[in-house]
Amino acid sequence: MQHLTILGSTGSVGVSTLDVVARNPQRFAVTALAARSRDDLLFEQCCRFKPEYAVLLETAAAGRLQKKLQDAGLSTMVLSGAEALEKIAALPAVTTVVAAIVGIAGLRPALAAARSGKKILLANKEALVTSGALFMAAVRDSGAELLPIDSEHNAIFQALPGMRDRTLADCGVRRILLTASGGPFRNLPAGQFARITPEEAIAHPNWVMGRKISVDSATMMNKGLEVIEAHWLFSAPPEVIEVVIHPQSVVHSLVEYCDGSVIAQLGNPDMRTPIAHALGYPERIASGADFLDLARVGNLSFESPDLERFPCLRIACDALRAGDSAVIALNAANEVAVAEFLDRRIGFADIPELIEKVVLATPVQSVSSLDDVERIDRKAREEAMAACAERCMPQTATGS
Ligand code: NAD
Ligand code: MG
């Protein structure tokens, strides 16, 4: 029996995880659930899964949840605040932590899980991207087990049987091919990017996801973050990782070997498949995802990414080569730019410009502690906010 903490249980990945858990009740018990502020959904999840702990970042929302649970006669203990997230990630009774908070907000709890030797299912790519060396060292030192549930990385993991403790070169790997759907603007002419609205950007053609990752997919920063994620997860040098556009999102990624073999993992685009793979690993369990009907899919197509229209992918790959401080600044500037775009304060085409400005303004510096990560992140956020303020769009028309 695995005992789970699910960080970000009310989000897209969190809800899919609970769906897989509910299909396999003999294997999993939920010890703790956590979210930012959605006490209504967290209450429903508590009624269904009866965790020992429920954490909400926001105190007022935690108070509302506590009252509802008491009224319902449930004994779940409600905690609030960022430290409580770390606490439930490191509880001795917990075997498995699903890291599905969005953004660098998930770093400390994910690291707490890594330091306490848990089996970690990682969706929260920003945590790994911003602290790769620290995170991987914590996993190694504690004997934690890190399993990717980002669909591309899960696919690569599945295509790399027996990789553990060996380098990619030892395994005869020549290239890692990350597939990308290309997002909703794959065929949109560059001249129309400035007019893209938040509603258009979050309408992904193949996946239903949280708002931030949906915008990241539309700018292709998501793929840039995933290149960096693959670098850390598989100790892959940047030149070994390539991105290929595959609009159907059926081939989730591929590994090419030195003998010319290419091994891919396929499936319908449904996050429950990689989640179930990692939850059950090394066994296979039911996920609830539909089985792939290749005749119905018909065609699978592939093309090269267009770095002119999607500069975020290039900026992310440049940052990876520039080093850890550039990557932390990249992530921070992206989080700020996406939030400002969703709030309609900057345009879609401003996102890459703003990120590149912040990355280039960040001095190269060594990163050897969590404090270093958080200091560089804070500074880059300030720079990004200042750059946003400079190009802010008028909010609403006043007067006539
Ligand atoms: P989402 O916005 O749907 O959910 C985010 C969750 O995190 C929510 O439960 C929210 O309450 C919680 N949260 C946000 N900020 C928090 C904070 N400061 N403290 C505590 N909880 C907080 O996002 P999502 O789409 O589920 O994505 C989650 C992560 O998984 C992201 O890093 C994303 O890149 C990654 N991911 C998502 C998908 C997908 O299909 N959605 C696929 C691959 C990777
Ligand atoms: Mg992905």
Coordinates of C-alpha atoms and ligand atoms in Angstrom, one line a residue:
M1 CA 0.0 0.0 0.0
Q2 CA 1.4 3.4 -0.9
H3 CA 0.5 6.4 1.3
L4 CA 0.2 9.6 -0.8
T5 CA 0.7 13.3 -0.3
I6 CA -0.7 15.1 -3.3
L7 CA 0.6 18.7 -3.6
G8 CA -1.7 20.7 -5.9
S9 CA -4.6 18.2 -5.6
T10 CA -7.2 20.7 -7.0
G11 CA -5.3 21.3 -10.2
S12 CA -5.4 19.5 -13.5
V13 CA -2.7 17.0 -12.6
G14 CA -4.0 16.7 -9.0
V15 CA -7.5 15.8 -10.2
S16 CA -6.2 13.3 -12.7
T17 CA -4.0 11.7 -10.0
L18 CA -7.0 11.3 -7.7
D19 CA -8.9 9.7 -10.6
V20 CA -6.2 7.0 -11.0
V21 CA -6.1 6.5 -7.2
A22 CA -9.9 6.0 -7.0
R23 CA -9.5 3.2 -9.7
N24 CA -6.9 1.4 -7.6
P25 CA -8.2 1.6 -4.0
Q26 CA -6.3 -1.5 -2.9
R27 CA -3.0 0.1 -3.8
F28 CA -3.2 3.6 -2.5
A29 CA -4.3 5.6 0.6
V30 CA -4.3 9.4 0.6
T31 CA -2.5 10.8 3.7
A32 CA -2.5 14.5 2.7
L33 CA -3.9 16.8 0.1
A34 CA -2.8 20.4 -0.6
A35 CA -3.8 23.4 -2.7
R36 CA -3.6 27.1 -2.7
S37 CA -7.2 28.4 -2.1
R38 CA -10.0 26.2 -3.5
D39 CA -11.6 25.1 -0.2
D40 CA -14.7 24.0 -2.1
L41 CA -13.0 21.4 -4.2
L42 CA -10.6 20.4 -1.5
F43 CA -13.5 19.8 0.8
E44 CA -15.1 17.4 -1.8
Q45 CA -11.7 15.6 -2.1
C46 CA -11.4 15.2 1.6
C47 CA -15.0 13.8 1.9
R48 CA -14.1 11.2 -0.8
F49 CA -10.5 10.3 0.1
K50 CA -10.4 11.0 3.9
P51 CA -6.9 12.2 4.3
E52 CA -5.3 12.8 7.7
Y53 CA -4.2 16.3 6.6
A54 CA -5.5 19.0 4.2
V55 CA -3.4 22.1 3.6
L56 CA -4.4 25.3 2.0
L57 CA -1.9 28.0 1.5
E58 CA -4.3 30.8 2.3
T59 CA -5.4 31.1 5.9
A60 CA -9.0 32.3 5.3
A61 CA -9.6 29.4 2.9
A62 CA -8.2 27.0 5.4
G63 CA -10.5 28.3 8.1
R64 CA -13.5 27.8 5.8
L65 CA -12.4 24.2 5.0
Q66 CA -11.9 23.4 8.7
K67 CA -15.4 24.5 9.5
K68 CA -17.0 22.5 6.7
L69 CA -15.0 19.4 7.6
Q70 CA -16.1 19.7 11.3
D71 CA -19.7 20.2 10.2
A72 CA -19.4 17.0 8.1
G73 CA -17.9 15.1 11.0
L74 CA -14.6 14.4 9.4
S75 CA -11.4 14.3 11.4
T76 CA -9.0 15.6 8.7
M77 CA -6.6 18.1 10.3
V78 CA -6.4 21.4 8.4
L79 CA -3.1 23.3 8.2
S80 CA -2.2 26.5 6.3
G81 CA 0.9 28.3 5.1
A82 CA 3.9 27.4 3.0
E83 CA 5.7 25.5 5.8
A84 CA 2.7 23.1 6.2
L85 CA 3.3 22.1 2.5
E86 CA 6.9 21.0 3.4
K87 CA 5.6 19.2 6.5
I88 CA 3.1 17.0 4.6
A89 CA 5.7 16.3 1.9
A90 CA 8.1 14.8 4.6
L91 CA 5.6 13.0 6.9
P92 CA 7.2 9.7 8.0
A93 CA 4.0 7.8 7.1
V94 CA 4.0 9.0 3.6
T95 CA 5.7 6.8 0.9
T96 CA 4.8 8.8 -2.2
V97 CA 4.6 12.5 -3.0
V98 CA 2.9 13.8 -6.1
A99 CA 4.5 17.2 -6.9
A100 CA 1.8 19.0 -8.9
I101 CA 1.9 22.6 -7.6
V102 CA 2.5 25.0 -10.5
G103 CA 5.5 27.3 -10.5
I104 CA 8.5 27.8 -8.2
A105 CA 6.0 27.9 -5.3
G106 CA 6.3 24.1 -5.4
L107 CA 10.0 24.0 -5.0
R108 CA 10.4 23.9 -1.2
P109 CA 7.8 21.1 -0.7
A110 CA 9.2 19.1 -3.6
L111 CA 12.7 19.4 -2.2
A112 CA 11.4 18.4 1.3
A113 CA 10.1 15.2 -0.3
A114 CA 13.4 14.6 -2.1
R115 CA 15.3 15.2 1.1
S116 CA 13.2 12.8 3.1
G117 CA 13.7 9.9 0.6
K118 CA 10.2 9.6 -0.8
K119 CA 9.0 8.2 -4.1
I120 CA 8.4 11.5 -6.0
L121 CA 6.1 11.8 -9.0
L122 CA 7.2 15.1 -10.5
A123 CA 4.9 17.2 -12.6
N124 CA 6.1 20.5 -11.2
K125 CA 8.8 21.1 -13.8
E126 CA 9.6 24.6 -12.5
A127 CA 10.9 23.0 -9.2
L128 CA 13.4 20.9 -11.0
V129 CA 14.3 23.5 -13.6
T130 CA 15.2 26.1 -11.1
S131 CA 17.2 23.9 -8.7
G132 CA 18.3 21.0 -10.9
A133 CA 21.7 20.3 -9.3
L134 CA 20.3 20.7 -5.7
F135 CA 17.3 18.6 -6.4
M136 CA 19.1 15.8 -8.1
A137 CA 21.7 15.8 -5.3
A138 CA 18.9 15.6 -2.6
V139 CA 17.3 12.7 -4.5
R140 CA 20.7 10.8 -4.6
D141 CA 21.7 11.5 -1.0
S142 CA 18.4 10.4 0.5
G143 CA 17.8 7.5 -1.8
A144 CA 14.5 9.0 -3.0
E145 CA 13.0 7.7 -6.2
L146 CA 12.2 10.4 -8.8
L147 CA 9.6 9.4 -11.5
P148 CA 8.6 12.0 -14.1
I149 CA 4.9 12.4 -14.9
D150 CA 5.4 15.2 -17.4
S151 CA 4.2 13.1 -20.4
E152 CA 7.3 13.6 -22.5
H153 CA 9.7 12.7 -19.7
N154 CA 7.6 9.8 -18.7
A155 CA 7.8 8.6 -22.3
I156 CA 11.6 8.9 -22.3
F157 CA 11.8 7.1 -19.0
Q158 CA 9.8 4.3 -20.5
A159 CA 12.0 4.2 -23.6
L160 CA 15.1 4.0 -21.5
P161 CA 14.8 0.6 -19.8
G162 CA 17.6 -0.2 -17.4
M163 CA 19.1 3.3 -17.5
R164 CA 19.5 3.6 -13.8
D165 CA 23.0 4.6 -12.6
R166 CA 24.3 4.5 -16.1
T167 CA 25.0 7.5 -18.4
L168 CA 23.0 8.0 -21.6
A169 CA 26.2 7.3 -23.6
D170 CA 26.7 4.0 -21.7
C171 CA 23.2 3.0 -22.8
G172 CA 24.0 3.8 -26.4
V173 CA 21.7 6.8 -26.6
R174 CA 22.4 9.2 -29.4
R175 CA 19.5 11.6 -29.1
I176 CA 16.4 12.3 -27.0
L177 CA 13.6 13.6 -29.1
L178 CA 11.0 15.6 -27.2
T179 CA 7.7 16.0 -29.1
A180 CA 5.7 19.2 -28.9
S181 CA 2.2 19.7 -30.2
G182 CA 3.1 23.2 -31.4
G183 CA 0.2 24.6 -29.4
P184 CA -2.8 26.6 -30.7
F185 CA -0.7 29.0 -32.8
R186 CA 1.4 26.5 -34.7
N187 CA 0.1 27.8 -38.1
L188 CA -0.6 31.4 -37.1
P189 CA 1.4 34.0 -39.1
A190 CA 3.9 36.0 -37.0
G191 CA 2.0 39.3 -37.7
Q192 CA -1.0 38.1 -35.8
F193 CA 0.8 37.2 -32.5
A194 CA 0.4 40.6 -31.0
R195 CA -3.4 40.3 -31.0
I196 CA -3.6 36.9 -29.3
T197 CA -6.0 37.0 -26.3
P198 CA -5.6 35.0 -23.0
E199 CA -8.7 33.0 -24.0
E200 CA -7.1 31.9 -27.3
A201 CA -3.8 31.1 -25.6
I202 CA -5.3 28.8 -23.0
A203 CA -7.4 26.8 -25.5
H204 CA -4.9 24.0 -26.2
P205 CA -5.8 21.7 -29.1
N206 CA -5.0 18.4 -27.4
W207 CA -4.6 18.8 -23.6
V208 CA -6.8 20.3 -20.9
M209 CA -4.3 21.8 -18.4
G210 CA -3.9 24.7 -15.9
R211 CA -3.7 28.2 -17.3
K212 CA 0.0 28.8 -16.8
I213 CA 1.2 25.6 -18.6
S214 CA -1.4 26.3 -21.3
V215 CA 0.1 29.7 -22.0
D216 CA 3.6 28.1 -21.8
S217 CA 2.5 25.6 -24.5
A218 CA 1.2 28.4 -26.7
T219 CA 4.6 30.3 -26.5
M220 CA 6.5 27.0 -26.5
M221 CA 8.3 28.0 -23.3
N222 CA 6.8 24.8 -22.0
K223 CA 9.0 22.9 -24.4
G224 CA 12.0 25.0 -23.4
L225 CA 11.4 24.2 -19.7
E226 CA 11.0 20.5 -20.7
V227 CA 14.4 20.5 -22.5
I228 CA 15.9 21.8 -19.2
E229 CA 13.9 19.2 -17.2
A230 CA 15.2 16.4 -19.5
H231 CA 18.7 17.7 -19.0
W232 CA 18.5 17.2 -15.2
L233 CA 16.3 14.0 -15.2
F234 CA 18.4 12.0 -17.6
S235 CA 21.8 13.8 -17.2
A236 CA 21.5 14.7 -20.9
P237 CA 23.9 17.2 -22.4
P238 CA 21.9 20.0 -24.1
E239 CA 23.2 19.0 -27.6
V240 CA 21.6 15.5 -27.2
I241 CA 18.1 16.9 -26.7
E242 CA 16.1 17.8 -29.7
V243 CA 12.5 19.1 -30.1
V244 CA 10.2 17.9 -32.9
I245 CA 6.7 19.2 -33.6
H246 CA 4.1 16.5 -33.6
P247 CA 0.6 18.1 -33.8
Q248 CA -1.4 14.9 -32.9
S249 CA 0.2 14.5 -29.4
V250 CA 0.2 10.7 -29.8
V251 CA 3.9 10.0 -29.8
H252 CA 4.9 11.4 -26.4
S253 CA 8.6 11.4 -27.0
L254 CA 11.4 9.2 -28.5
V255 CA 14.9 7.9 -27.8
E256 CA 17.3 7.2 -30.6
Y257 CA 20.1 4.7 -30.1
C258 CA 23.5 4.5 -31.8
D259 CA 22.4 1.5 -33.8
G260 CA 19.6 3.5 -35.5
S261 CA 16.8 2.1 -33.4
V262 CA 14.3 4.7 -32.2
I263 CA 12.0 3.8 -29.3
A264 CA 8.9 5.8 -28.7
Q265 CA 6.0 5.7 -26.2
L266 CA 2.5 6.3 -27.7
G267 CA -0.9 6.8 -26.2
N268 CA -3.9 9.1 -26.3
P269 CA -3.1 12.5 -24.8
D270 CA -4.4 11.8 -21.3
M271 CA -2.2 12.6 -18.3
R272 CA -3.7 9.6 -16.4
T273 CA -1.4 7.3 -18.5
P274 CA 1.9 8.8 -17.3
I275 CA 0.5 9.3 -13.8
A276 CA -0.6 5.6 -13.6
H277 CA 2.7 4.5 -15.0
A278 CA 4.6 6.3 -12.2
L279 CA 2.1 5.5 -9.4
G280 CA 2.2 1.8 -10.3
Y281 CA 5.9 1.6 -11.3
P282 CA 7.4 -1.0 -11.8
E283 CA 4.0 -2.6 -12.2
R284 CA 1.3 -1.5 -14.6
I285 CA -2.1 -0.4 -13.3
A286 CA -5.4 0.8 -14.9
S287 CA -5.5 4.5 -15.7
G288 CA -9.0 5.1 -17.1
A289 CA -7.5 6.5 -20.3
D290 CA -9.0 5.4 -23.6
F291 CA -6.9 2.9 -25.5
L292 CA -5.2 4.1 -28.7
D293 CA -7.0 3.4 -31.9
L294 CA -4.3 3.9 -34.6
A295 CA -6.7 3.5 -37.5
R296 CA -8.8 6.3 -36.1
V297 CA -5.8 8.5 -35.5
G298 CA -4.9 7.9 -39.2
N299 CA -1.9 10.1 -39.7
L300 CA 1.0 11.0 -37.5
S301 CA 3.0 14.0 -38.7
F302 CA 6.3 15.7 -37.6
E303 CA 8.0 19.0 -38.4
S304 CA 10.8 21.2 -37.1
P305 CA 10.0 23.9 -34.6
D306 CA 9.9 27.5 -36.0
L307 CA 12.2 29.4 -33.6
E308 CA 11.4 32.7 -35.3
R309 CA 7.8 32.7 -34.4
F310 CA 8.4 30.8 -31.1
P311 CA 11.6 32.5 -29.7
C312 CA 10.9 31.2 -26.1
L313 CA 12.2 27.8 -27.1
R314 CA 15.5 29.3 -28.3
I315 CA 15.7 31.6 -25.2
A316 CA 15.3 28.6 -22.9
C317 CA 17.9 26.5 -24.7
D318 CA 20.3 29.5 -24.6
A319 CA 19.7 29.9 -20.8
L320 CA 20.4 26.2 -20.3
R321 CA 23.8 26.7 -21.9
A322 CA 24.4 29.9 -20.0
G323 CA 24.0 28.2 -16.6
D324 CA 21.8 27.9 -13.5
S325 CA 21.4 31.6 -12.8
A326 CA 20.1 32.2 -16.3
V327 CA 17.7 29.4 -16.0
I328 CA 16.3 30.7 -12.6
A329 CA 15.9 34.1 -14.2
L330 CA 14.2 32.6 -17.2
N331 CA 11.7 30.8 -15.1
A332 CA 11.0 33.8 -12.9
A333 CA 10.5 36.2 -15.8
N334 CA 8.3 33.7 -17.5
E335 CA 6.1 33.2 -14.4
V336 CA 5.7 37.0 -14.2
A337 CA 5.1 37.5 -17.9
V338 CA 2.5 34.8 -18.1
A339 CA 0.6 36.2 -15.1
E340 CA 0.7 39.7 -16.6
F341 CA -0.5 38.4 -20.0
L342 CA -3.4 36.5 -18.4
D343 CA -4.3 39.8 -16.5
R344 CA -4.2 41.6 -19.9
R345 CA -1.4 44.0 -18.9
I346 CA 1.0 42.9 -21.6
G347 CA 0.5 41.3 -25.0
F348 CA 1.4 37.8 -26.1
A349 CA 4.3 39.0 -28.3
D350 CA 5.7 40.9 -25.3
I351 CA 6.3 37.6 -23.4
P352 CA 9.5 36.4 -25.1
E353 CA 10.9 40.0 -25.3
L354 CA 10.5 40.5 -21.6
I355 CA 11.9 37.2 -20.6
E356 CA 15.0 37.6 -22.8
K357 CA 15.6 41.1 -21.4
V358 CA 15.6 39.8 -17.8
V359 CA 17.8 36.8 -18.6
L360 CA 20.4 38.9 -20.3
A361 CA 20.3 41.4 -17.4
T362 CA 21.0 38.6 -14.9
P363 CA 24.7 38.3 -14.0
V364 CA 26.1 34.8 -14.3
Q365 CA 26.6 33.6 -10.7
S366 CA 27.1 30.4 -8.9
V367 CA 24.1 28.6 -7.4
S368 CA 24.9 26.3 -4.5
S369 CA 21.9 26.7 -2.1
L370 CA 18.2 27.1 -2.0
D371 CA 18.9 30.7 -0.7
D372 CA 20.8 31.4 -3.9
V373 CA 17.9 30.1 -6.0
E374 CA 15.4 32.2 -4.2
R375 CA 17.5 35.3 -4.2
I376 CA 18.1 35.1 -8.0
D377 CA 14.4 34.3 -8.5
R378 CA 13.3 37.4 -6.4
K379 CA 15.6 39.8 -8.3
A380 CA 14.5 38.5 -11.7
R381 CA 10.8 38.9 -10.7
E382 CA 11.5 42.5 -9.7
E383 CA 13.2 43.1 -13.1
A384 CA 10.4 41.4 -14.9
M385 CA 7.7 43.5 -13.1
A386 CA 9.6 46.7 -13.9
A387 CA 9.9 45.6 -17.6
C388 CA 6.1 44.8 -17.6
A389 CA 5.3 48.2 -16.1
E390 CA 7.2 49.9 -18.9
R391 CA 5.1 48.2 -21.6
C392 CA 1.8 47.9 -19.7
M393 CA -1.3 48.0 -22.0
P394 CA -4.1 50.4 -21.0
Q395 CA -6.4 48.4 -18.8
T396 CA -9.9 49.7 -19.5
A397 CA -10.9 52.8 -21.3
T398 CA -11.9 55.6 -19.0
G399 CA -14.1 58.5 -20.1
S400 CA -15.0 58.9 -23.8
Ligands
NAD1 P1 -3.2 23.9 -12.2 O1 -3.1 25.4 -12.2 O2 -4.3 23.2 -12.8 O3 -3.0 23.4 -10.7 C1 -2.1 23.9 -9.8 C2 -2.3 23.3 -8.4 O4 -1.3 23.9 -7.6 C3 -3.6 23.7 -7.8 O5 -4.1 22.7 -7.0 C4 -3.3 25.0 -7.0 O6 -4.2 25.1 -5.9 C5 -1.9 24.6 -6.5 N1 -1.1 25.7 -6.2 C6 -0.8 26.8 -7.0 N2 0.0 27.6 -6.3 C7 0.2 27.1 -5.1 C8 0.9 27.5 -3.9 N3 1.6 28.7 -3.9 N4 0.8 26.8 -2.8 C9 0.1 25.6 -2.8 N5 -0.6 25.2 -3.9 C10 -0.5 25.9 -5.0 O7 -1.8 23.4 -12.9 P2 -1.6 22.0 -13.6 O8 -1.9 22.1 -15.1 O9 -2.1 20.9 -12.8 O10 0.0 21.9 -13.5 C11 0.7 21.6 -12.3 C12 2.2 21.4 -12.6 O11 2.3 20.2 -13.5 C13 2.8 22.5 -13.4 O12 4.2 22.7 -13.0 C14 2.8 22.0 -14.9 O13 3.8 22.5 -15.7 C15 2.9 20.5 -14.7 N6 2.4 19.7 -15.8 C16 1.0 19.8 -16.0 C17 0.5 19.0 -17.0 C18 -1.0 19.0 -17.3 O14 -1.5 18.3 -18.2 N7 -1.8 19.9 -16.6 C19 1.3 18.2 -17.8 C20 2.6 18.1 -17.5 C21 3.2 18.9 -16.5
MG2 MG 4.8 18.0 -21.1

